[in-house]
mmCIF file of N, CA and C in Angstrom:
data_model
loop_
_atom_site.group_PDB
_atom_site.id
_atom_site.type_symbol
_atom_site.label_atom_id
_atom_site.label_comp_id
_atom_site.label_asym_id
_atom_site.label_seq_id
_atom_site.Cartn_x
_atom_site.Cartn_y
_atom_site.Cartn_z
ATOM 1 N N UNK A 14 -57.746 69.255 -73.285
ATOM 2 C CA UNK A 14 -56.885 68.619 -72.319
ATOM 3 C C UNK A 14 -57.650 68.413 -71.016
ATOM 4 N N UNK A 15 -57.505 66.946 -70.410
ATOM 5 C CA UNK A 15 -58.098 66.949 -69.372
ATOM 6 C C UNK A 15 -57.049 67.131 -68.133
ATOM 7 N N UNK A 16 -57.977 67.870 -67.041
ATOM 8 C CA UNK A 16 -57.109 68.427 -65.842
ATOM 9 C C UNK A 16 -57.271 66.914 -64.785
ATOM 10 N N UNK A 17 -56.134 66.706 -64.491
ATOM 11 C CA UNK A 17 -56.078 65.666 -63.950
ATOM 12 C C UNK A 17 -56.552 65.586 -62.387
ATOM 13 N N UNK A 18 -56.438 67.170 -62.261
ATOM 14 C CA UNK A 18 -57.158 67.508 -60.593
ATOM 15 C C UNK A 18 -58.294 67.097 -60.186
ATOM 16 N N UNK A 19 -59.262 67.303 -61.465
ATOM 17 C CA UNK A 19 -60.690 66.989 -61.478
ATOM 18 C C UNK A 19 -61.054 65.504 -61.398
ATOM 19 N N UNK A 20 -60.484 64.006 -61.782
ATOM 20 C CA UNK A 20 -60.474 63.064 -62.001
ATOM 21 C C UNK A 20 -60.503 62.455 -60.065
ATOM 22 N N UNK A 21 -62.052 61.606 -60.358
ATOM 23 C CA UNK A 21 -61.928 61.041 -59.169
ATOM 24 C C UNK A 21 -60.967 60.249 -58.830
ATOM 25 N N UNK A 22 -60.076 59.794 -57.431
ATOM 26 C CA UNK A 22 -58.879 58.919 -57.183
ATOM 27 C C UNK A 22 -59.550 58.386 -56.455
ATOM 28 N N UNK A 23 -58.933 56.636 -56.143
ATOM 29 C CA UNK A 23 -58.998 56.228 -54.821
ATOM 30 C C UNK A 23 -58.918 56.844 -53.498
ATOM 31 N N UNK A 24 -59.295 56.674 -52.770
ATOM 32 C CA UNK A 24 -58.906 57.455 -51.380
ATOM 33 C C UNK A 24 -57.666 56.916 -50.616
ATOM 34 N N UNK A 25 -57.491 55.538 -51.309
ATOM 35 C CA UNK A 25 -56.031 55.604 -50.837
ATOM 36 C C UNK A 25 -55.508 56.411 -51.037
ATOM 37 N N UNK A 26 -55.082 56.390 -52.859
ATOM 38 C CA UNK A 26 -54.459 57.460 -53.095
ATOM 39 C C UNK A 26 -54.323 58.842 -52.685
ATOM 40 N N UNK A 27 -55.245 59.191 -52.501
ATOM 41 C CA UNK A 27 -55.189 60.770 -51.635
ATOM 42 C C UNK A 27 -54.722 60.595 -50.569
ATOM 43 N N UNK A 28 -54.596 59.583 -49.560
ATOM 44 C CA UNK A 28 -54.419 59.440 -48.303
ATOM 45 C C UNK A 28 -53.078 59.673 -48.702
ATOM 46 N N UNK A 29 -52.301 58.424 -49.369
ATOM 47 C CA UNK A 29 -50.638 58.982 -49.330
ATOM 48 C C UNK A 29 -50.228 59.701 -50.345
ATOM 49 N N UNK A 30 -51.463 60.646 -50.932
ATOM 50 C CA UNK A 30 -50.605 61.728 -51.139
ATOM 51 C C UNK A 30 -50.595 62.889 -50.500
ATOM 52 N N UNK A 31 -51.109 63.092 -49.492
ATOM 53 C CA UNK A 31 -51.532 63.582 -48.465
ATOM 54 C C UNK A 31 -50.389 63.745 -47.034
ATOM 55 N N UNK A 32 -50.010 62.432 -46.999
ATOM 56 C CA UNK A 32 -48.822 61.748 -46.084
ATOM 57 C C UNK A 32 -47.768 62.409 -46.741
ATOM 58 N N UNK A 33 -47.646 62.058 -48.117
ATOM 59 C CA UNK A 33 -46.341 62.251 -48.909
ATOM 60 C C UNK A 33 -46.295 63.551 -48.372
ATOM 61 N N UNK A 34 -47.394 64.316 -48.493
ATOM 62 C CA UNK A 34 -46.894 65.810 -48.549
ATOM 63 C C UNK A 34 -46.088 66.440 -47.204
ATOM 64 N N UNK A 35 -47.299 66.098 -46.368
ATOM 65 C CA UNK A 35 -46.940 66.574 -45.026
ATOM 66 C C UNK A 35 -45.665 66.009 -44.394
ATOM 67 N N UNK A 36 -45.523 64.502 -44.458
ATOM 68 C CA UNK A 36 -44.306 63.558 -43.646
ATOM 69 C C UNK A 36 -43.062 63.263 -44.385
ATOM 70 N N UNK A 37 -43.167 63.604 -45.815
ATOM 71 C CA UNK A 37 -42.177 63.392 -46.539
ATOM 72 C C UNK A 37 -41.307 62.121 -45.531
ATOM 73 N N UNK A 38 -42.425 60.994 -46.237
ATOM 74 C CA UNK A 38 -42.139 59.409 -45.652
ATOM 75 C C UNK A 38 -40.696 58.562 -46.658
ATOM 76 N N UNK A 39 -39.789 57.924 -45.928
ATOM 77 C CA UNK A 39 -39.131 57.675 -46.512
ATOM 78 C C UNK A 39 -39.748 55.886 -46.549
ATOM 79 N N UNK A 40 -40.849 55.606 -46.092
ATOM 80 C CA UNK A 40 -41.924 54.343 -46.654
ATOM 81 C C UNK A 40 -43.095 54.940 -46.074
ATOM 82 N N UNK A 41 -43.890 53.907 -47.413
ATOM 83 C CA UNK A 41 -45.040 54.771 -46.883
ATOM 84 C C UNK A 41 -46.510 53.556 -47.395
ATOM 85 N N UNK A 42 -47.433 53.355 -47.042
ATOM 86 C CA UNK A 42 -48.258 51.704 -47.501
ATOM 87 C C UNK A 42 -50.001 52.315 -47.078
ATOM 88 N N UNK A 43 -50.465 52.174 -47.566
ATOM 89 C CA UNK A 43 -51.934 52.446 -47.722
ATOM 90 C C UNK A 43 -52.733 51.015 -48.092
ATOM 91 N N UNK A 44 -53.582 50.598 -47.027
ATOM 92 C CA UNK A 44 -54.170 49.490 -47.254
ATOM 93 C C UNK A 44 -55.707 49.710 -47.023
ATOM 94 N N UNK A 45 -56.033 49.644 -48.042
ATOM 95 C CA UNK A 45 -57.814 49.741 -47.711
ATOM 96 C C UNK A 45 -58.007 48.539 -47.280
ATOM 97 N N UNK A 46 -58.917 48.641 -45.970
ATOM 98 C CA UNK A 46 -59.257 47.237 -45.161
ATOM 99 C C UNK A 46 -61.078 47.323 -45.544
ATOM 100 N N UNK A 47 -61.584 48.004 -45.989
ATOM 101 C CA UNK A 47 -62.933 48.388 -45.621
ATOM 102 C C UNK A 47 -63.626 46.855 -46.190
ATOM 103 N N UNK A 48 -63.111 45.884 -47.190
ATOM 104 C CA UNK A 48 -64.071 44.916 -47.525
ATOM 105 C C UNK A 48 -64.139 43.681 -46.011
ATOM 106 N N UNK A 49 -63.184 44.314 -45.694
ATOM 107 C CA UNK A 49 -63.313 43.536 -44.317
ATOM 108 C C UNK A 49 -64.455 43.770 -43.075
ATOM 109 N N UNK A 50 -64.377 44.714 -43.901
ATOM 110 C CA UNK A 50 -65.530 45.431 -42.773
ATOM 111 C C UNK A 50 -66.881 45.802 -43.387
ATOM 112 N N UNK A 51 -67.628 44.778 -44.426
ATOM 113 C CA UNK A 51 -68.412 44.968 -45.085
ATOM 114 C C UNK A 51 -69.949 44.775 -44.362
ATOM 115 N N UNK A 52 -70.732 45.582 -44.342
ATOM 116 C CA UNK A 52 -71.943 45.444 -43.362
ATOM 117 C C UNK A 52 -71.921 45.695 -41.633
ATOM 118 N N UNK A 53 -70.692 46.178 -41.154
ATOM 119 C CA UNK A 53 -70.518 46.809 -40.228
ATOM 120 C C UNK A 53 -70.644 48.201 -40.004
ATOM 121 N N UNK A 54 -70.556 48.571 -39.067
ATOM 122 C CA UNK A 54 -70.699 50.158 -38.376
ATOM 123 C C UNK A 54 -69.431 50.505 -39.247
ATOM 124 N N UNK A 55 -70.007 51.915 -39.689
ATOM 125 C CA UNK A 55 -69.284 53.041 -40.862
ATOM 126 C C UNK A 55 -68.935 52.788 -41.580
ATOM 127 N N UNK A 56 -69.556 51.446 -42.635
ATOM 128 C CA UNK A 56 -69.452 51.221 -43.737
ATOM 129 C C UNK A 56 -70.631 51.698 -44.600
ATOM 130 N N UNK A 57 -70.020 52.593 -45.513
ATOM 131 C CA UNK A 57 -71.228 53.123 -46.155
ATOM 132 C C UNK A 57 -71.371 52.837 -47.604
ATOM 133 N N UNK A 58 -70.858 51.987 -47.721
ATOM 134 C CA UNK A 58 -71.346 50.930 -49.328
ATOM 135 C C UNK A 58 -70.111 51.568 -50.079
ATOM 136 N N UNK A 59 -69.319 52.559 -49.871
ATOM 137 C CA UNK A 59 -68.327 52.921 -51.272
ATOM 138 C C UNK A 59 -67.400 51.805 -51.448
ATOM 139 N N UNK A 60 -66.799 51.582 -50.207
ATOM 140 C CA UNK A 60 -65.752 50.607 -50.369
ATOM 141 C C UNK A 60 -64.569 51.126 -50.360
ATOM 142 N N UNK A 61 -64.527 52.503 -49.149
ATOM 143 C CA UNK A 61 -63.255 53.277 -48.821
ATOM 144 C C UNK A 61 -63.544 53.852 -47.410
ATOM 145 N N UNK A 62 -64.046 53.499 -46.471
ATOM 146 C CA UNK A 62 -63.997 53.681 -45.287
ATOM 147 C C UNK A 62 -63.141 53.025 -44.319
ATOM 148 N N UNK A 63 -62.576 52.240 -44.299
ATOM 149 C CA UNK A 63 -61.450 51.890 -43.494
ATOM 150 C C UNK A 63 -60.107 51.548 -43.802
ATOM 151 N N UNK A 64 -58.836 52.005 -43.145
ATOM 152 C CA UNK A 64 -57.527 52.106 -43.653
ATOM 153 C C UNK A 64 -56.874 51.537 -42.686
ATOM 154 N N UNK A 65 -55.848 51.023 -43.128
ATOM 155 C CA UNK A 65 -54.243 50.981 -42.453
ATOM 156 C C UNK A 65 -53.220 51.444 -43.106
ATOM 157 N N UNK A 66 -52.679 52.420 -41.734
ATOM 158 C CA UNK A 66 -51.336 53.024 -42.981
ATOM 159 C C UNK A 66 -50.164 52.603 -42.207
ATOM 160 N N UNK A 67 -49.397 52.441 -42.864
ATOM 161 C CA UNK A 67 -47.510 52.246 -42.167
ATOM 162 C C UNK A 67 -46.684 53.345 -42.595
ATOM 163 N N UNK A 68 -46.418 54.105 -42.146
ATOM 164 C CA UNK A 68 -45.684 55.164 -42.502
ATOM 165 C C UNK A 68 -44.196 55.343 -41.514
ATOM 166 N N UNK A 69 -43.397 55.339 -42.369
ATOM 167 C CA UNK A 69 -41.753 55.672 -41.801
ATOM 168 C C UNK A 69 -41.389 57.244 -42.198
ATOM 169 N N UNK A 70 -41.316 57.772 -40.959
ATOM 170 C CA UNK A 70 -41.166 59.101 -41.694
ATOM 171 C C UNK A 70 -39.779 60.343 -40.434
ATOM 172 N N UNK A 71 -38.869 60.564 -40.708
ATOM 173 C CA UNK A 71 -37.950 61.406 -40.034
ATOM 174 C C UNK A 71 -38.752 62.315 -39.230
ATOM 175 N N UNK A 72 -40.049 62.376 -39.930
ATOM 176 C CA UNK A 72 -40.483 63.657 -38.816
ATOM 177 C C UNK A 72 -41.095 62.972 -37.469
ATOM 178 N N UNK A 73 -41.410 61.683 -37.305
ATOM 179 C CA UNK A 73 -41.670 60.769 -35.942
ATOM 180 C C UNK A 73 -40.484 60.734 -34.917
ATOM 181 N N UNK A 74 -39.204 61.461 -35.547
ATOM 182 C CA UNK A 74 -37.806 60.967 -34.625
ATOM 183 C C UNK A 74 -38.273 61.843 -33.473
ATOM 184 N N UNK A 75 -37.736 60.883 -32.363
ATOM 185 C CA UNK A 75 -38.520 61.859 -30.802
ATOM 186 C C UNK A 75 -39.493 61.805 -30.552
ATOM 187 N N UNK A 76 -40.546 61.557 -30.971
ATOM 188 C CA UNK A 76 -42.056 61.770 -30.970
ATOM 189 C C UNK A 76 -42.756 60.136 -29.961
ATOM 190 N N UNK A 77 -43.353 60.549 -29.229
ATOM 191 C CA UNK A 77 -44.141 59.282 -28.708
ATOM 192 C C UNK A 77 -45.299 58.789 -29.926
ATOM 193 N N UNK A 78 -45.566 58.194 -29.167
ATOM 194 C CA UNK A 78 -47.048 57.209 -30.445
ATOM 195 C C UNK A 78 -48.077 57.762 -30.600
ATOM 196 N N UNK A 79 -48.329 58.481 -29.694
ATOM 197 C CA UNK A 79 -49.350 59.362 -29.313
ATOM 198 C C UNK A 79 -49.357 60.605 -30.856
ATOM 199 N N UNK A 80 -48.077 61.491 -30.547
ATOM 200 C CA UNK A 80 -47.754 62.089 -31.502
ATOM 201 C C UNK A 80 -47.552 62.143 -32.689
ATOM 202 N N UNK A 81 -46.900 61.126 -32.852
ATOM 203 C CA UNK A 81 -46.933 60.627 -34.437
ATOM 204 C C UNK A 81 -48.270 60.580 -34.813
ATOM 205 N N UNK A 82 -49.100 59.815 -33.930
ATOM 206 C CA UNK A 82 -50.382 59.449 -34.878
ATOM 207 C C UNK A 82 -51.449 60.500 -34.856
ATOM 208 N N UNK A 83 -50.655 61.663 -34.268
ATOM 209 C CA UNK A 83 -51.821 62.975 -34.208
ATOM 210 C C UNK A 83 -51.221 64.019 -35.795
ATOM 211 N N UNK A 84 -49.869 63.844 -36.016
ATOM 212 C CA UNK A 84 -49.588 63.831 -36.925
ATOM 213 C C UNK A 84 -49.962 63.686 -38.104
ATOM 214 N N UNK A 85 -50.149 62.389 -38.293
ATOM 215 C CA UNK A 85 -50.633 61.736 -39.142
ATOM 216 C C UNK A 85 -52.314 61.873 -39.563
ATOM 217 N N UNK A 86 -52.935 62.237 -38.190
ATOM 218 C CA UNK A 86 -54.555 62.645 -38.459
ATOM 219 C C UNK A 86 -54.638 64.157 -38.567
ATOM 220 N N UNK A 87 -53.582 65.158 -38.162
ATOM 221 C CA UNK A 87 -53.449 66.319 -38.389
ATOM 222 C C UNK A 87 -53.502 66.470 -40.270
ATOM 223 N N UNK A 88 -53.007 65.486 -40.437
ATOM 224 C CA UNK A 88 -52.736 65.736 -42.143
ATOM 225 C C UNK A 88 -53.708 65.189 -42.826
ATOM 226 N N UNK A 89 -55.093 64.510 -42.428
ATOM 227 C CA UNK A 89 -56.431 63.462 -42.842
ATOM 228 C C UNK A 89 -57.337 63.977 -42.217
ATOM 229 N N UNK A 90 -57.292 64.904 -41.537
ATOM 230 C CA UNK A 90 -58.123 65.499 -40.822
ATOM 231 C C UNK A 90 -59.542 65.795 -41.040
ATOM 232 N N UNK A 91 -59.403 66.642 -42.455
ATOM 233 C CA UNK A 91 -60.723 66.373 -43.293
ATOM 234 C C UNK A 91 -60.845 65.435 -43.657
ATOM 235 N N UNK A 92 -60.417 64.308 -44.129
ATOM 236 C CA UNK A 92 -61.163 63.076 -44.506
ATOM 237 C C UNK A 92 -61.417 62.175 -43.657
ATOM 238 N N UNK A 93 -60.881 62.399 -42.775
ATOM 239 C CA UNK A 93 -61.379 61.757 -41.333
ATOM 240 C C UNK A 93 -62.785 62.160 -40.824
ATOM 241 N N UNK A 94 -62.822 63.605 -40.887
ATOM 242 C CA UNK A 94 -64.023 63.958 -40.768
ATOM 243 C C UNK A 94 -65.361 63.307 -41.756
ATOM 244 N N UNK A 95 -65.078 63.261 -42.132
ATOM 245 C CA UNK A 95 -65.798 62.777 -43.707
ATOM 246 C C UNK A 95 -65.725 61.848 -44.577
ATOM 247 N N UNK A 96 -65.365 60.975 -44.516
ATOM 248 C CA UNK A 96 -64.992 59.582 -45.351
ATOM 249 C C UNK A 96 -64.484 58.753 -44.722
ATOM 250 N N UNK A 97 -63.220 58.650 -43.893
ATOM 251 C CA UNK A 97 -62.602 57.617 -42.872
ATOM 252 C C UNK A 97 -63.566 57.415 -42.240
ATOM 253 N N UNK A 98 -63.787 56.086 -41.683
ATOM 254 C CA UNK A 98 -64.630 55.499 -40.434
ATOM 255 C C UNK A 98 -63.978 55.361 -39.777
ATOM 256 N N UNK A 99 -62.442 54.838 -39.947
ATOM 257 C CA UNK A 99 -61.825 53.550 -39.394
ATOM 258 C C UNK A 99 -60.027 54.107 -39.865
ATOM 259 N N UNK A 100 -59.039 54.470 -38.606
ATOM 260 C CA UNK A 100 -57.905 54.091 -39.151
ATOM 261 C C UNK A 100 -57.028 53.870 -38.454
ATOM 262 N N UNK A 101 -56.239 52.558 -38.677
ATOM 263 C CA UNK A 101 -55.551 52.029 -37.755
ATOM 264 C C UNK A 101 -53.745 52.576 -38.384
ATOM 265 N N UNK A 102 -53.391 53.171 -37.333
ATOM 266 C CA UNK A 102 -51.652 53.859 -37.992
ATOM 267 C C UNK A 102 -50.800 53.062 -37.341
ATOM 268 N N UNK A 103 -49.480 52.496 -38.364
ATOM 269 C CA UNK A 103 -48.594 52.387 -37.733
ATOM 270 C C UNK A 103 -47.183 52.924 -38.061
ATOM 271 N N UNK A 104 -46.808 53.884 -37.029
ATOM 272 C CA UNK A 104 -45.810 55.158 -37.980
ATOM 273 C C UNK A 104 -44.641 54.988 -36.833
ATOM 274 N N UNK A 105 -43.413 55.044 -37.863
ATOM 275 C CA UNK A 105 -42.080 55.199 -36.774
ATOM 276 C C UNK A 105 -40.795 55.770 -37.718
ATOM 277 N N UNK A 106 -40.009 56.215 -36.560
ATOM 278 C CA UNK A 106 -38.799 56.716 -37.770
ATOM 279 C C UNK A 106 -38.036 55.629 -38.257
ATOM 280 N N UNK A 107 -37.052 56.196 -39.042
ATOM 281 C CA UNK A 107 -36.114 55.104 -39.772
ATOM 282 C C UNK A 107 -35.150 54.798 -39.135
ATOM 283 N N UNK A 108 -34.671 53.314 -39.069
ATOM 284 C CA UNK A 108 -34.411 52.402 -38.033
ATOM 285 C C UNK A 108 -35.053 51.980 -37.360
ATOM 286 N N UNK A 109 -36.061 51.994 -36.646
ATOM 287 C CA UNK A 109 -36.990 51.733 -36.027
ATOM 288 C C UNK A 109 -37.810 50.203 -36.695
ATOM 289 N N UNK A 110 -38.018 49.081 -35.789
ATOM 290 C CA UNK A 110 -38.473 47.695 -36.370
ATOM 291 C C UNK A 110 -39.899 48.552 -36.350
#
């Protein structure tokens, strides 16, 4: 039986599952931008260094922009360190345009 832990993922994928865990998002969107950014600064040939995420999540209610998006790097933190080059957030609670 193979362990599915071991199996390399996208880094999207880790990203919102990552989100999922911490923000328990009631939306949640992972966009790898990195081919956009091909041959630029902190692109390092994988083809997972730069993101946009949209995340709607109850735990932003109250929170300035500031916060939310420390949030949000509180929970990527290591892969920020280490794989992210690049991430542009856009996080708000529900109701919120």
């Amino acid at each position: 039986m193979i362990d599915a832990s071991t199996i390399p993922r996208p880094l999207a994928d880790v990203i919102a599952a990552r989100l999922t865990e911490a923000l328990a998002p009631s939306a949640l969107a992972v966009h790898n931008e990195s081919g956009l950014h091909a041959g630029h600064a902190g692109d390092d040939g994988t083809g997972e260094t730069h993101f946009r995420v949209e995340v709607e999540s109850s735990a932003f209610a109250g929170l300035s922009r500031v916060a939310r998006q420390r949030l949000v790097n509180r929970a990527l933190a290591d892969l920020l360190a280490a794989r992210i080059h690049a991430l542009a957030i856009r996080a708000r609670a529900p109701g919120e345009g």
